[in-house]
Every structure is written in C-alpha cells, then in structure tokens.
Amino acid sequence: MPKNNKDKLLIFALGGLGEIGKNMYVIQYGDDIVVIDAGLKFPEEEMLGIDVVIPDISYLIENKNKVRGIVLTHGHEDHIGGLSYVLKQLNVPVYGTKLTLGLVESKLKEANILAEAKLNLINGDSVIKLGSFKISFFRTNHSIPDSVGVVVETPEGVIVHTGDFKFDLTPVNNQTADIHKMAEIGKKGVLALLSDSTNAEREGHTGSERSVGEALNEAFRKAKQRIIVATFASNIHRIQQVVDAAQIYGRKIAIVGRSMVNVVNIGIELGYLHVPEGLIVDIDEINKLPANQVVILSTGSQGEPMSALTRMARSTHRKLDIIPGDTVIIAATPIPGNEKYVARTVDQLFRVGANVIYGPGSVSGVHVSGHGSQEELKLMLTLIRPKYFIPIHGEYRMLRLHADLAESIGIPHENIFILDNGDTVEIANGKARYGPKIPVGNVLIDGLGVGDVGNIVLRDRKLLSQDGILVVVVTLSKQNATILSGPDIISRGFVYVRESEELLEEANRLVTATLQRLMIENVNDWSSLKTSVRDVLGRFLYEQTRRRPMILPIIMEV
C-alpha cells in the first residue's frame, strides 16, 4: 500500500472510552477517515429530562470531505443508536452485516432518512476499499448475531478492532467465532489492536449462551402460572431460547414493549429468529388462555421507569398487571449505573406477589454476558499479537485492568496506550506516541431537540429540582416611577404557599422597599432592578429557610 512520508496514522475515540456506551472510534491517515460504530448512551442521573446522549462529531463535520464511511461491528444501541443523528449531518456510506443493517433501517425509517442513506451489506468474508484503507472482517460471538471484528489495512500497518466479543464454543446459532482467521491475521503482523474491555474485571471465562437455555427450561418447568421474561430487546439468541422453551412446555408468547416487538419482527423477517406458526399471539389474546399456557416477553430488564415490566410492576400498564404467582425472569444483569432501578423494580415485583428469578443470587444461569472475561481477552491478545495495544469500550478501571492483562502476556508497558475520548495515538514509521487532542463531548437529546440542551440548561433544571422557583411579578409606571401593581410572588417547589404566608408577605415587603429605594435613587434599567431584587430576596430566603430557590423577577413598565 503506498505510503506518504508526511502523513501520519491517527487512532482516537469520539465516545466509548472511560464510559459504557456511545462507542465511536476513528482511524485517520492523511485525507482518509474511517469511523467504526456510531452509538448512543443513556443519560446519567444528573442529566435531568435528557433522553439519550450521543458523541459530539464536530471533528468529523469539519473534515466531512475526508470521511470515507462508517463501519458497524454489530446492532446494539451503544454501537448504532447514534447513527440516525450522525447521518443527518454526515451522509456517508454505512457498512454492516445483514441483521445490523436490518436494525439500522428501522431506525432510519423512523427518522425519515432511510431513502437518502447509503447502506452497504457486508459479511465475515467481505473486503472493501475506503480511500487508502482496505477493510476486511472476522466473525465474533456476542449476545446478538452477525457481530464482526474489523481489520483495517493502512499504509502504516494493520489495525484490528475486535468489536464486542466473547469466545462461545457452543453458540445458540452454531456460528462459532473465526478463531483461525484471527490467528492468520495475527501471523501476518498487526500494528495495533483495539479490544473490548467490558469484562476485564471478571476472572476466568464467560459462560456459553446455551447454558442460559438450560436454566430457562428449568424455570419454565417449575412455573405453575404465567411466565414473564424481561431481557434486552436486541438479544436475539436469548429470545430464541425463550421461544424454544415456550414450544417445549406448550405455552404461547405475547410480546410487549415497542423495541421488543420491532426486533422480533426484524429477526423473523431476516431469518435470525425461528418461531413456529401460531406460537406468538396478540397481547389481547392472553387473558383468554389458561395462565400456565402463557409467556410474556417484555422489555424492562434495566428497570427503566417507562418500560413495560416497570409499568406492570406498578400496575400502570394499559393492558397487563402482575398477578400473584406469576414467575418473572429478569434475563439480564444491570448495566453499570442501573442497579438502583433494577433493585426497585424487583422489590416492587415481589411486593405484588410475583416469584422473581434474577441476578446471580437467585436461580442463577438465566443470564450470561456477551463480553469475554479475562482469559478470553488474553486469548484475543495472543491470537492477534499486536505491536501496540489500545484497550477500548469500558470505564477507566476496565481499560486499566485490560492493559495489565496485555502486559501479563508480554506486550511491553510502553506499547500500551490507555486513552480518554479525544486522546489520539499517532503512528509514523512504525513508532507510536500520544498525538494532538481532538475536540470531543456529549450531545444531549431531549425530545426532538438535538444539542439544544447544554450545561446551563441542565444547571437550571438541577436548581429547579433542588429548591424550586420563586417568580416575582411587578408592574412599574414609566411616568412617575411608582409601583402600579404587585409585587406578586408565585412559588413552585419552594414552599407551600398556604403554610408560608408570613414568609411570602415579608418577601413581598422586602421587594417593594428595594424597588422604591432604587427608583428614588433613579436606577431604572431593568437589569439592575432585577439583579437587586434577586440578591435581596435570595439573601432573605436563605436566612429564613437555608434554601436557594431560583428567583425569576418579571418587571413590566406601562
């Protein structure tokens, strides 16, 4: 491959490092950029009212003429969820496997941009040319079918991105990982490996998905009434095993949750889910069936407040309630940060009389991770044998522990780069070093607004949520500088007005006195009047209540 001595190879992430989610990795050589994945992540607790978070792609937009394409490793939200937002600003070719593109098409259709999108189908044997890059793929095992690792041949050398992976020797769909191909890639020589760090804290090997089928069969055998299974909508292997168990035990399946319905339909249509005719029934039909012939497949394994399972637990679902004696199987582990929500949902399910099978402490075995544990991470490193190693896809401690694993199998400490989003590794003439910083950040999605909610709006939301708001409305006369009406004080989320009349009357007197003093002193610009009212009222309320509500003076002149 031709090499220009002036050009350097840059490797960096716009999302996915030091966090779980919004994976987006970039490889750049000269005037060519290839992007791997375009994910989203769910908001942290302090991001009040935010629906999802996507990476800031300012760098890609500034260099849009250099972006040759986006390559997708698999169809999970943290890898494809940001694509509909990215393609609106950067309509470049997208490459993905059959199931991945099936899920992407559904998202793009919803965003009304499917017609303009340039979607290209690949498989484990495909080879594509994007600018100066030659890109090939290898099959991996993960909790969703059609997952691939990506091999990027650059003028500097070969870069390998594993995607999300584990080594499952007995996969549900009988598609084993391309171990021989990985070894071949390693034998030819790999300049740098970017590898999934999610389970770097977990010793040993990750269990096979097939073992979940056995645990599900056991739970189905013991259940006397309805069974409700909550899992990730995209975990098609898990859904297939629920279908198989339902068939064995003579139960019909009803599906609730929009994303679950969507994925099941796509899975059946593309041939990834094998469901016998008549096994799936409409949600309205299940009340006509005996309880011991019903399985409900639901979203909500993460305790999301608006998910189907959580609404059933709270008796706020339009069509379904938990009936005492129901068996609820939560076939997933909480994503870091969601533990509290899951615990709350499990608690509520027990409270309404369900028998809940969840987590490692109960009837274990109803979930295995889709990510490799330490021994599998070492196996990947041994197969690929990279000169340089960059742990990706995980919080900082995971990246650090993955780096330690790499060192333990012989990769020199100075050849391992632990990065944050925006940090770059620059490789020239086979030598790697830390390169220039790239601008990165979060773009917050709230309803239809993309990026219109920033730190200032979030700060205001936080203030409102903590101590409420006090609105002061006053009308002043233009002619003779007197108060015509007000001040009227409206309190929301600060104090209950009927129980705090004295406090608000005193506040009223204070505002009146302040405005009269300012008008006598001939201060009549609005910003000074508002600032003085805010300061005087803020000090008084803090002295009286030790609270700092947001104070919003509204001053009108007539």
Coordinates of C-alpha atoms in Angstrom, one line a residue:
M1 CA 0.0 0.0 0.0
P2 CA 1.5 3.4 -1.0
K3 CA 2.8 5.5 1.9
N4 CA 3.3 9.2 2.1
N5 CA 6.1 10.1 4.5
K6 CA 4.3 13.3 5.5
D7 CA 1.1 11.5 6.6
K8 CA 0.6 10.0 10.0
L9 CA -1.8 7.5 11.2
L10 CA -4.2 8.7 13.9
I11 CA -6.3 6.5 16.1
F12 CA -8.8 8.0 18.5
A13 CA -12.3 7.7 20.0
L14 CA -15.2 10.3 20.0
G15 CA -17.0 8.1 22.5
G16 CA -16.7 4.8 24.3
L17 CA -13.6 5.4 26.5
G18 CA -14.0 5.9 30.2
E19 CA -17.7 5.1 29.9
I20 CA -20.2 2.4 28.9
G21 CA -21.9 3.4 25.6
K22 CA -21.8 5.9 22.7
N23 CA -19.0 3.9 21.0
M24 CA -17.4 5.8 18.1
Y25 CA -13.8 5.1 17.0
V26 CA -11.9 6.9 14.3
I27 CA -8.9 5.8 12.2
Q28 CA -7.3 8.6 10.0
Y29 CA -4.5 8.5 7.5
G30 CA -3.8 11.7 5.5
D31 CA -7.0 12.7 3.8
D32 CA -8.9 9.5 4.6
I33 CA -11.0 8.9 7.7
V34 CA -12.9 5.7 8.5
V35 CA -15.3 5.6 11.5
I36 CA -16.1 2.4 13.4
D37 CA -19.6 2.4 15.1
A38 CA -21.9 5.3 16.0
G39 CA -23.6 4.6 19.3
L40 CA -25.5 6.3 22.0
K41 CA -25.6 6.0 25.8
F42 CA -28.4 6.5 28.3
P43 CA -28.2 9.7 30.4
E44 CA -26.6 9.8 33.8
E45 CA -28.7 10.7 36.9
E46 CA -27.8 14.4 36.9
M47 CA -28.9 14.8 33.2
L48 CA -32.4 15.7 34.1
G49 CA -35.0 15.2 31.4
I50 CA -32.4 14.0 28.8
D51 CA -33.5 11.0 26.7
V52 CA -30.2 9.9 25.2
V53 CA -26.6 11.1 24.7
I54 CA -24.6 10.8 21.5
P55 CA -20.9 11.8 20.7
D56 CA -20.1 15.3 19.5
I57 CA -19.0 14.8 15.9
S58 CA -17.7 18.3 15.3
Y59 CA -14.3 17.0 14.2
L60 CA -16.0 14.7 11.5
I61 CA -18.2 17.6 10.3
E62 CA -15.1 19.8 9.9
N63 CA -13.4 17.0 8.0
K64 CA -16.5 15.7 6.2
N65 CA -14.7 15.5 2.8
K66 CA -12.3 13.1 4.3
V67 CA -14.8 10.7 5.9
R68 CA -15.0 7.6 3.6
G69 CA -17.6 5.6 5.6
I70 CA -18.9 4.3 8.8
V71 CA -18.3 0.6 9.5
L72 CA -20.6 -1.1 12.1
T73 CA -19.5 -4.1 14.2
H74 CA -23.0 -5.2 15.4
G75 CA -26.5 -4.0 16.1
H76 CA -26.6 -2.9 19.7
E77 CA -27.8 0.6 20.6
D78 CA -24.4 1.6 22.1
H79 CA -22.9 1.0 18.6
I80 CA -25.7 2.0 16.1
G81 CA -28.0 4.2 18.3
G82 CA -26.5 7.5 17.2
L83 CA -26.5 6.7 13.5
S84 CA -29.8 8.4 12.7
Y85 CA -28.4 11.7 14.2
V86 CA -25.0 11.4 12.6
L87 CA -26.3 10.7 9.1
K88 CA -28.4 13.8 9.1
Q89 CA -25.2 15.8 9.3
L90 CA -22.8 13.4 7.6
N91 CA -24.4 11.3 4.9
V92 CA -21.6 8.9 4.2
P93 CA -21.7 5.2 3.2
V94 CA -22.5 2.8 6.0
Y95 CA -21.3 -0.9 6.1
G96 CA -22.8 -3.6 8.2
T97 CA -24.0 -7.2 8.4
K98 CA -27.5 -8.3 7.5
L99 CA -29.0 -8.1 10.9
T100 CA -27.2 -4.9 11.8
L101 CA -28.5 -3.2 8.7
G102 CA -32.0 -4.6 9.4
L103 CA -32.0 -2.8 12.8
V104 CA -30.4 0.3 11.3
E105 CA -33.0 0.5 8.5
S106 CA -35.8 0.5 11.1
K107 CA -34.1 3.5 13.0
L108 CA -33.5 5.5 9.8
K109 CA -37.1 4.9 8.6
E110 CA -38.4 6.3 11.9
A111 CA -36.1 9.3 11.4
N112 CA -37.3 9.7 7.8
I113 CA -33.8 9.5 6.3
L114 CA -33.8 5.9 5.0
A115 CA -34.3 7.0 1.4
E116 CA -31.1 9.1 1.4
A117 CA -28.9 6.6 3.4
K118 CA -26.2 4.6 1.6
L119 CA -26.3 1.2 3.3
N120 CA -23.9 -1.5 2.1
L121 CA -24.2 -5.2 3.2
I122 CA -21.0 -7.0 4.3
N123 CA -20.3 -10.4 5.9
G124 CA -17.3 -12.0 7.6
D125 CA -15.6 -12.6 4.2
S126 CA -16.2 -9.2 2.7
V127 CA -13.3 -6.9 1.7
I128 CA -13.9 -3.2 1.0
K129 CA -11.8 -0.3 -0.1
L130 CA -12.3 3.1 1.6
G131 CA -9.8 5.6 0.4
S132 CA -6.3 4.4 1.3
F133 CA -7.8 1.8 3.7
K134 CA -8.5 -1.8 2.8
I135 CA -11.0 -3.3 5.3
S136 CA -11.9 -6.9 6.0
F137 CA -13.8 -8.6 8.8
F138 CA -13.9 -11.7 11.0
R139 CA -16.9 -13.3 12.8
T140 CA -17.1 -13.0 16.5
N141 CA -19.5 -14.3 19.2
H142 CA -21.6 -11.7 21.1
S143 CA -25.1 -11.5 22.6
I144 CA -26.5 -10.5 19.1
P145 CA -26.0 -12.5 15.9
D146 CA -23.9 -11.1 13.0
S147 CA -21.2 -9.5 15.1
V148 CA -17.9 -8.9 13.4
G149 CA -14.4 -7.6 14.2
V150 CA -12.8 -5.1 11.8
V151 CA -9.4 -5.3 10.2
V152 CA -8.2 -2.0 8.7
E153 CA -5.1 -2.2 6.5
T154 CA -3.4 1.2 6.4
P155 CA -0.2 2.4 4.7
E156 CA 1.4 2.2 8.2
G157 CA 0.2 -1.3 9.0
V158 CA -2.8 -3.3 10.1
I159 CA -5.2 -2.1 12.8
V160 CA -7.6 -4.6 14.3
H161 CA -10.9 -3.5 16.2
T162 CA -12.5 -6.5 17.9
G163 CA -16.0 -5.1 18.3
D164 CA -17.8 -6.6 21.3
F165 CA -16.8 -10.3 21.6
K166 CA -16.5 -13.4 23.7
F167 CA -15.4 -16.9 22.7
D168 CA -18.5 -19.1 22.8
L169 CA -17.7 -22.6 21.7
T170 CA -21.3 -23.8 21.8
P171 CA -23.2 -20.8 20.4
V172 CA -27.0 -20.9 20.0
N173 CA -26.9 -20.3 16.3
N174 CA -23.9 -22.7 15.8
Q175 CA -21.9 -19.8 14.3
T176 CA -18.5 -20.1 16.1
A177 CA -16.0 -17.2 16.1
D178 CA -13.5 -17.1 13.3
I179 CA -10.6 -18.2 15.5
H180 CA -8.5 -19.5 12.6
K181 CA -8.9 -16.2 10.7
M182 CA -7.9 -14.2 13.8
A183 CA -4.7 -16.4 14.1
E184 CA -4.0 -15.8 10.4
I185 CA -4.4 -12.0 10.9
G186 CA -2.0 -12.2 13.9
K187 CA 0.5 -14.2 11.9
K188 CA 0.8 -11.7 9.1
G189 CA 1.5 -8.9 11.7
V190 CA -0.7 -6.4 13.4
L191 CA 0.4 -2.9 14.2
A192 CA -2.3 -2.1 16.8
L193 CA -5.2 -3.8 18.5
L194 CA -8.3 -2.1 19.8
S195 CA -10.1 -4.6 22.1
D196 CA -13.3 -4.7 24.1
S197 CA -12.6 -4.2 27.9
T198 CA -16.1 -4.6 29.3
N199 CA -15.4 -7.7 31.4
A200 CA -11.7 -7.0 32.2
E201 CA -12.6 -7.2 35.9
R202 CA -14.1 -10.6 35.6
E203 CA -11.8 -13.6 36.1
G204 CA -12.0 -16.8 34.0
H205 CA -14.3 -17.4 31.0
T206 CA -17.7 -16.1 30.2
G207 CA -20.4 -18.8 30.1
S208 CA -21.9 -20.1 26.9
E209 CA -25.3 -18.6 25.9
R210 CA -26.5 -22.3 25.5
S211 CA -26.3 -22.7 29.3
V212 CA -29.0 -20.0 29.6
G213 CA -31.3 -22.2 27.6
E214 CA -31.0 -25.0 30.2
A215 CA -31.7 -22.5 33.1
L216 CA -34.7 -21.1 31.2
N217 CA -36.0 -24.7 30.6
E218 CA -35.7 -25.4 34.3
A219 CA -37.5 -22.2 35.3
F220 CA -40.3 -22.9 32.7
R221 CA -40.7 -26.5 34.1
K222 CA -41.2 -25.2 37.7
A223 CA -43.5 -22.3 36.8
K224 CA -47.2 -23.0 37.7
Q225 CA -48.7 -19.8 36.3
R226 CA -47.8 -17.1 33.7
I227 CA -44.1 -16.5 32.9
I228 CA -42.8 -13.0 32.2
V229 CA -39.3 -12.9 30.7
A230 CA -37.6 -9.5 30.6
T231 CA -34.4 -9.2 28.5
F232 CA -32.6 -6.8 26.2
A233 CA -34.7 -6.5 23.0
S234 CA -31.6 -7.0 20.9
N235 CA -30.6 -10.3 22.5
I236 CA -31.9 -12.5 19.7
H237 CA -30.2 -15.6 21.0
R238 CA -32.0 -15.2 24.3
I239 CA -35.3 -14.6 22.6
Q240 CA -34.8 -17.7 20.5
Q241 CA -34.2 -19.8 23.7
V242 CA -37.4 -18.3 25.2
V243 CA -39.2 -19.4 22.0
D244 CA -37.8 -22.9 22.2
A245 CA -38.7 -23.3 25.9
A246 CA -42.2 -22.0 25.3
Q247 CA -42.6 -24.6 22.5
I248 CA -41.4 -27.4 24.7
Y249 CA -43.8 -26.5 27.6
G250 CA -46.8 -25.8 25.4
R251 CA -47.0 -22.0 26.1
K252 CA -48.0 -19.2 23.7
I253 CA -45.9 -16.0 23.6
A254 CA -47.1 -12.4 23.8
I255 CA -44.7 -9.6 23.2
V256 CA -44.8 -6.2 25.0
G257 CA -42.5 -3.2 24.6
R258 CA -42.1 -1.3 21.3
S259 CA -38.4 -2.2 20.8
M260 CA -39.0 -5.9 21.6
V261 CA -41.8 -6.1 19.0
N262 CA -39.6 -4.3 16.5
V263 CA -36.6 -6.6 16.9
V264 CA -38.7 -9.8 16.9
N265 CA -40.3 -8.7 13.7
I266 CA -36.9 -7.9 12.1
G267 CA -35.4 -11.2 13.4
I268 CA -38.2 -13.3 12.0
E269 CA -38.2 -11.4 8.7
L270 CA -34.4 -11.8 8.2
G271 CA -34.3 -15.4 9.3
Y272 CA -32.4 -15.0 12.6
L273 CA -35.4 -16.0 14.7
H274 CA -37.2 -19.3 14.1
V275 CA -40.7 -19.1 15.5
P276 CA -43.3 -21.8 14.7
E277 CA -46.5 -20.6 13.2
G278 CA -49.1 -19.6 15.8
L279 CA -46.7 -19.5 18.8
I280 CA -46.8 -15.7 19.0
V281 CA -50.3 -14.3 20.0
D282 CA -51.5 -10.7 20.4
I283 CA -51.3 -9.3 23.9
D284 CA -55.2 -9.0 24.0
E285 CA -55.4 -12.8 23.5
I286 CA -53.6 -13.9 26.6
N287 CA -56.5 -13.3 29.0
K288 CA -58.4 -16.0 27.1
L289 CA -55.7 -18.6 27.7
P290 CA -55.0 -20.6 30.9
A291 CA -52.2 -18.9 33.0
N292 CA -50.0 -22.0 32.6
Q293 CA -50.0 -21.6 28.8
V294 CA -48.7 -18.0 28.7
V295 CA -45.3 -16.4 28.3
I296 CA -44.9 -12.7 28.1
L297 CA -41.7 -11.4 26.5
S298 CA -41.0 -7.9 27.7
T299 CA -38.6 -5.0 27.8
G300 CA -37.5 -3.5 31.1
S301 CA -34.6 -5.7 32.3
Q302 CA -32.8 -2.5 33.3
G303 CA -35.7 -1.2 35.5
E304 CA -36.3 1.8 33.1
P305 CA -39.2 3.8 34.5
M306 CA -41.3 3.8 31.3
S307 CA -40.5 0.2 30.3
A308 CA -43.2 -2.5 30.1
L309 CA -42.0 -4.5 33.1
T310 CA -41.7 -1.5 35.4
R311 CA -45.2 -0.3 34.4
M312 CA -46.6 -3.8 35.1
A313 CA -44.9 -3.9 38.5
R314 CA -46.5 -0.5 39.3
S315 CA -49.9 -1.5 37.9
T316 CA -49.8 1.4 35.4
H317 CA -49.6 -0.7 32.2
R318 CA -52.7 -0.3 30.0
K319 CA -53.1 -4.0 29.3
L320 CA -51.2 -6.1 31.8
D321 CA -50.8 -6.4 35.5
I322 CA -48.7 -8.7 37.6
I323 CA -50.9 -11.5 39.1
P324 CA -49.7 -13.1 42.4
G325 CA -48.0 -16.4 41.5
D326 CA -46.5 -15.1 38.2
T327 CA -42.9 -16.1 37.6
V328 CA -40.8 -13.1 36.4
I329 CA -37.4 -13.9 34.9
I330 CA -35.0 -11.0 34.5
A331 CA -32.6 -12.5 32.0
A332 CA -30.0 -9.7 32.1
T333 CA -27.6 -8.0 34.5
P334 CA -27.8 -4.3 35.3
I335 CA -25.7 -2.0 33.1
P336 CA -23.4 -0.1 35.5
G337 CA -25.5 2.8 36.9
N338 CA -28.8 1.0 36.6
E339 CA -28.5 -1.2 39.7
K340 CA -30.8 1.0 41.7
Y341 CA -33.6 1.0 39.1
V342 CA -33.4 -2.8 38.7
A343 CA -33.5 -3.3 42.5
R344 CA -36.5 -1.0 42.8
T345 CA -38.4 -3.0 40.1
V346 CA -37.5 -6.4 41.6
D347 CA -38.7 -5.1 45.0
Q348 CA -42.0 -3.9 43.5
L349 CA -42.5 -7.3 41.7
F350 CA -42.0 -9.2 44.9
R351 CA -44.4 -6.8 46.7
V352 CA -47.2 -7.6 44.2
G353 CA -46.8 -11.3 44.6
A354 CA -44.5 -12.4 41.8
N355 CA -41.8 -15.0 42.1
V356 CA -38.7 -13.2 40.7
I357 CA -35.7 -15.0 39.2
Y358 CA -32.9 -12.5 38.8
G359 CA -29.2 -11.9 39.1
P360 CA -26.5 -14.2 40.5
G361 CA -28.0 -14.7 43.9
S362 CA -31.3 -16.3 42.8
V363 CA -31.7 -19.2 40.4
S364 CA -28.5 -18.3 38.5
G365 CA -27.9 -19.1 35.0
V366 CA -30.7 -17.0 33.4
H367 CA -28.1 -14.6 32.1
V368 CA -24.6 -14.8 30.7
S369 CA -22.6 -11.8 29.5
G370 CA -22.0 -11.2 25.8
H371 CA -18.4 -10.0 26.6
G372 CA -15.3 -12.0 27.1
S373 CA -13.8 -12.4 30.6
Q374 CA -10.1 -12.1 31.4
E375 CA -9.0 -15.5 29.9
E376 CA -10.8 -14.7 26.6
L377 CA -9.3 -11.2 26.5
K378 CA -5.8 -12.8 26.9
L379 CA -6.7 -15.3 24.1
M380 CA -7.6 -12.4 21.7
L381 CA -4.3 -10.7 22.5
T382 CA -2.4 -14.0 22.0
L383 CA -4.2 -14.6 18.6
I384 CA -3.7 -11.1 17.2
R385 CA -0.2 -10.5 18.7
P386 CA -0.2 -6.7 18.2
K387 CA 2.8 -4.4 18.4
Y388 CA 0.7 -1.7 20.1
F389 CA -2.4 -2.2 22.3
I390 CA -5.3 0.2 23.0
P391 CA -8.0 -1.1 25.4
I392 CA -11.4 0.3 24.4
H393 CA -15.1 0.0 25.3
G394 CA -15.2 0.5 29.1
E395 CA -14.8 2.7 32.1
Y396 CA -11.3 3.7 33.1
R397 CA -10.8 0.9 35.6
M398 CA -11.7 -1.7 32.9
L399 CA -9.3 -0.2 30.4
R400 CA -6.6 -0.2 33.1
L401 CA -7.1 -3.8 34.0
H402 CA -7.2 -4.8 30.4
A403 CA -3.8 -3.0 29.9
D404 CA -2.5 -5.1 32.9
L405 CA -3.7 -8.3 31.2
A406 CA -1.9 -7.2 28.0
E407 CA 1.3 -6.6 29.9
S408 CA 1.0 -10.1 31.6
I409 CA 1.1 -11.8 28.2
G410 CA 4.2 -9.9 27.1
I411 CA 3.2 -6.6 25.5
P412 CA 5.7 -4.0 26.7
H413 CA 4.3 -1.3 29.0
E414 CA 5.4 1.5 26.7
N415 CA 3.4 -0.1 23.8
I416 CA 0.1 0.2 25.7
F417 CA -2.0 3.3 25.4
I418 CA -4.9 4.0 27.8
L419 CA -6.8 6.8 26.3
D420 CA -9.7 9.1 27.1
N421 CA -12.2 10.3 24.4
G422 CA -10.3 12.8 22.2
D423 CA -6.8 11.5 23.1
T424 CA -5.0 10.3 19.9
V425 CA -2.3 7.8 19.2
E426 CA -0.1 9.0 16.3
I427 CA 1.8 6.3 14.4
A428 CA 4.6 7.3 11.9
N429 CA 7.2 4.9 10.5
G430 CA 6.0 2.1 12.8
K431 CA 6.5 4.2 16.0
A432 CA 3.5 5.2 18.2
R433 CA 3.2 8.1 20.5
Y434 CA 0.5 10.3 22.1
G435 CA -0.7 12.8 19.4
P436 CA -2.8 16.0 19.4
K437 CA -6.1 16.2 21.3
I438 CA -9.3 16.1 19.3
P439 CA -12.4 18.1 20.5
V440 CA -15.0 15.8 21.9
G441 CA -18.1 16.0 24.2
N442 CA -21.6 14.9 24.7
V443 CA -24.6 16.0 22.6
L444 CA -27.8 15.7 24.6
I445 CA -31.0 14.6 23.0
D446 CA -34.2 15.9 24.7
G447 CA -37.4 15.1 22.7
L448 CA -36.8 16.4 19.2
G449 CA -34.1 18.8 20.3
V450 CA -30.5 17.7 19.4
G451 CA -27.8 19.5 21.3
D452 CA -30.0 22.4 22.3
V453 CA -29.8 21.5 26.0
G454 CA -26.3 22.3 27.3
N455 CA -24.7 22.7 30.7
I456 CA -26.6 26.0 31.5
V457 CA -30.0 24.4 30.9
L458 CA -29.0 21.3 32.9
R459 CA -27.8 23.6 35.8
D460 CA -31.1 25.4 35.8
R461 CA -33.0 22.1 35.8
K462 CA -30.9 20.9 38.7
L463 CA -31.6 24.2 40.7
L464 CA -35.3 23.9 40.0
S465 CA -35.3 20.2 41.1
Q466 CA -33.5 21.1 44.3
D467 CA -35.1 24.2 45.8
G468 CA -37.9 25.2 43.3
I469 CA -38.6 28.5 41.8
L470 CA -40.0 31.9 43.0
V471 CA -41.4 34.2 40.4
V472 CA -41.7 37.9 41.3
V473 CA -44.1 39.9 39.0
V474 CA -44.1 43.7 39.3
T475 CA -45.6 46.5 37.1
L476 CA -44.0 49.9 37.2
S477 CA -45.2 53.3 35.9
K478 CA -43.0 54.9 33.3
Q479 CA -44.1 58.4 34.1
N480 CA -43.7 58.8 37.8
A481 CA -41.6 55.7 38.8
T482 CA -44.1 54.1 41.1
I483 CA -45.3 50.5 41.6
L484 CA -48.6 50.2 39.8
S485 CA -49.3 46.6 40.8
G486 CA -47.6 43.8 42.7
P487 CA -45.2 42.6 43.6
D488 CA -47.0 39.2 43.2
I489 CA -44.9 36.3 44.3
I490 CA -45.6 32.9 42.8
S491 CA -43.9 29.9 44.4
R492 CA -43.4 26.4 42.8
G493 CA -41.5 23.7 44.5
F494 CA -40.1 26.1 47.1
V495 CA -42.7 26.3 49.9
Y496 CA -46.4 25.5 50.2
V497 CA -48.0 29.0 49.9
R498 CA -50.8 28.4 52.4
E499 CA -48.4 27.4 55.1
S500 CA -45.9 30.1 54.4
E501 CA -48.0 33.3 54.1
E502 CA -45.9 35.2 56.7
L503 CA -42.6 34.4 54.9
L504 CA -44.0 35.4 51.5
E505 CA -45.6 38.6 52.9
E506 CA -42.2 39.6 54.4
A507 CA -40.6 38.8 51.0
N508 CA -43.2 41.0 49.3
R509 CA -42.4 43.9 51.7
L510 CA -38.7 43.5 51.0
V511 CA -39.1 43.6 47.2
T512 CA -41.4 46.7 47.5
A513 CA -38.9 48.5 49.7
T514 CA -36.0 47.6 47.4
L515 CA -37.8 48.8 44.3
Q516 CA -38.9 52.0 45.9
R517 CA -35.3 52.7 47.1
L518 CA -33.9 52.1 43.6
M519 CA -36.5 54.4 42.0
I520 CA -35.7 57.2 44.4
E521 CA -32.0 56.7 43.5
N522 CA -33.1 57.0 39.8
V523 CA -32.0 53.4 39.0
N524 CA -34.3 52.4 36.2
D525 CA -32.5 50.0 33.9
W526 CA -34.1 46.6 34.1
S527 CA -31.0 44.5 34.6
S528 CA -30.1 46.5 37.8
L529 CA -33.6 46.3 39.1
K530 CA -33.8 42.5 38.5
T531 CA -30.3 41.9 40.0
S532 CA -31.1 43.9 43.2
V533 CA -34.5 42.1 43.7
R534 CA -32.8 38.7 43.1
D535 CA -29.9 39.5 45.6
V536 CA -32.1 40.9 48.4
L537 CA -34.7 38.2 48.1
G538 CA -32.1 35.4 47.8
R539 CA -30.3 36.6 51.0
F540 CA -33.6 36.9 52.9
L541 CA -34.9 33.4 51.9
Y542 CA -31.6 31.7 52.6
E543 CA -31.5 33.3 56.1
Q544 CA -35.1 32.2 56.8
T545 CA -35.1 28.7 55.1
R546 CA -31.5 27.7 54.3
R547 CA -32.7 27.1 50.7
R548 CA -31.7 28.8 47.5
P549 CA -34.7 28.7 45.1
M550 CA -34.3 30.0 41.5
I551 CA -35.6 33.6 41.7
L552 CA -37.1 35.0 38.5
P553 CA -38.1 38.7 38.6
I554 CA -40.5 39.8 35.9
I555 CA -40.7 43.6 35.7
M556 CA -43.1 45.4 33.3
E557 CA -43.4 49.1 32.5
V558 CA -46.6 50.8 31.5

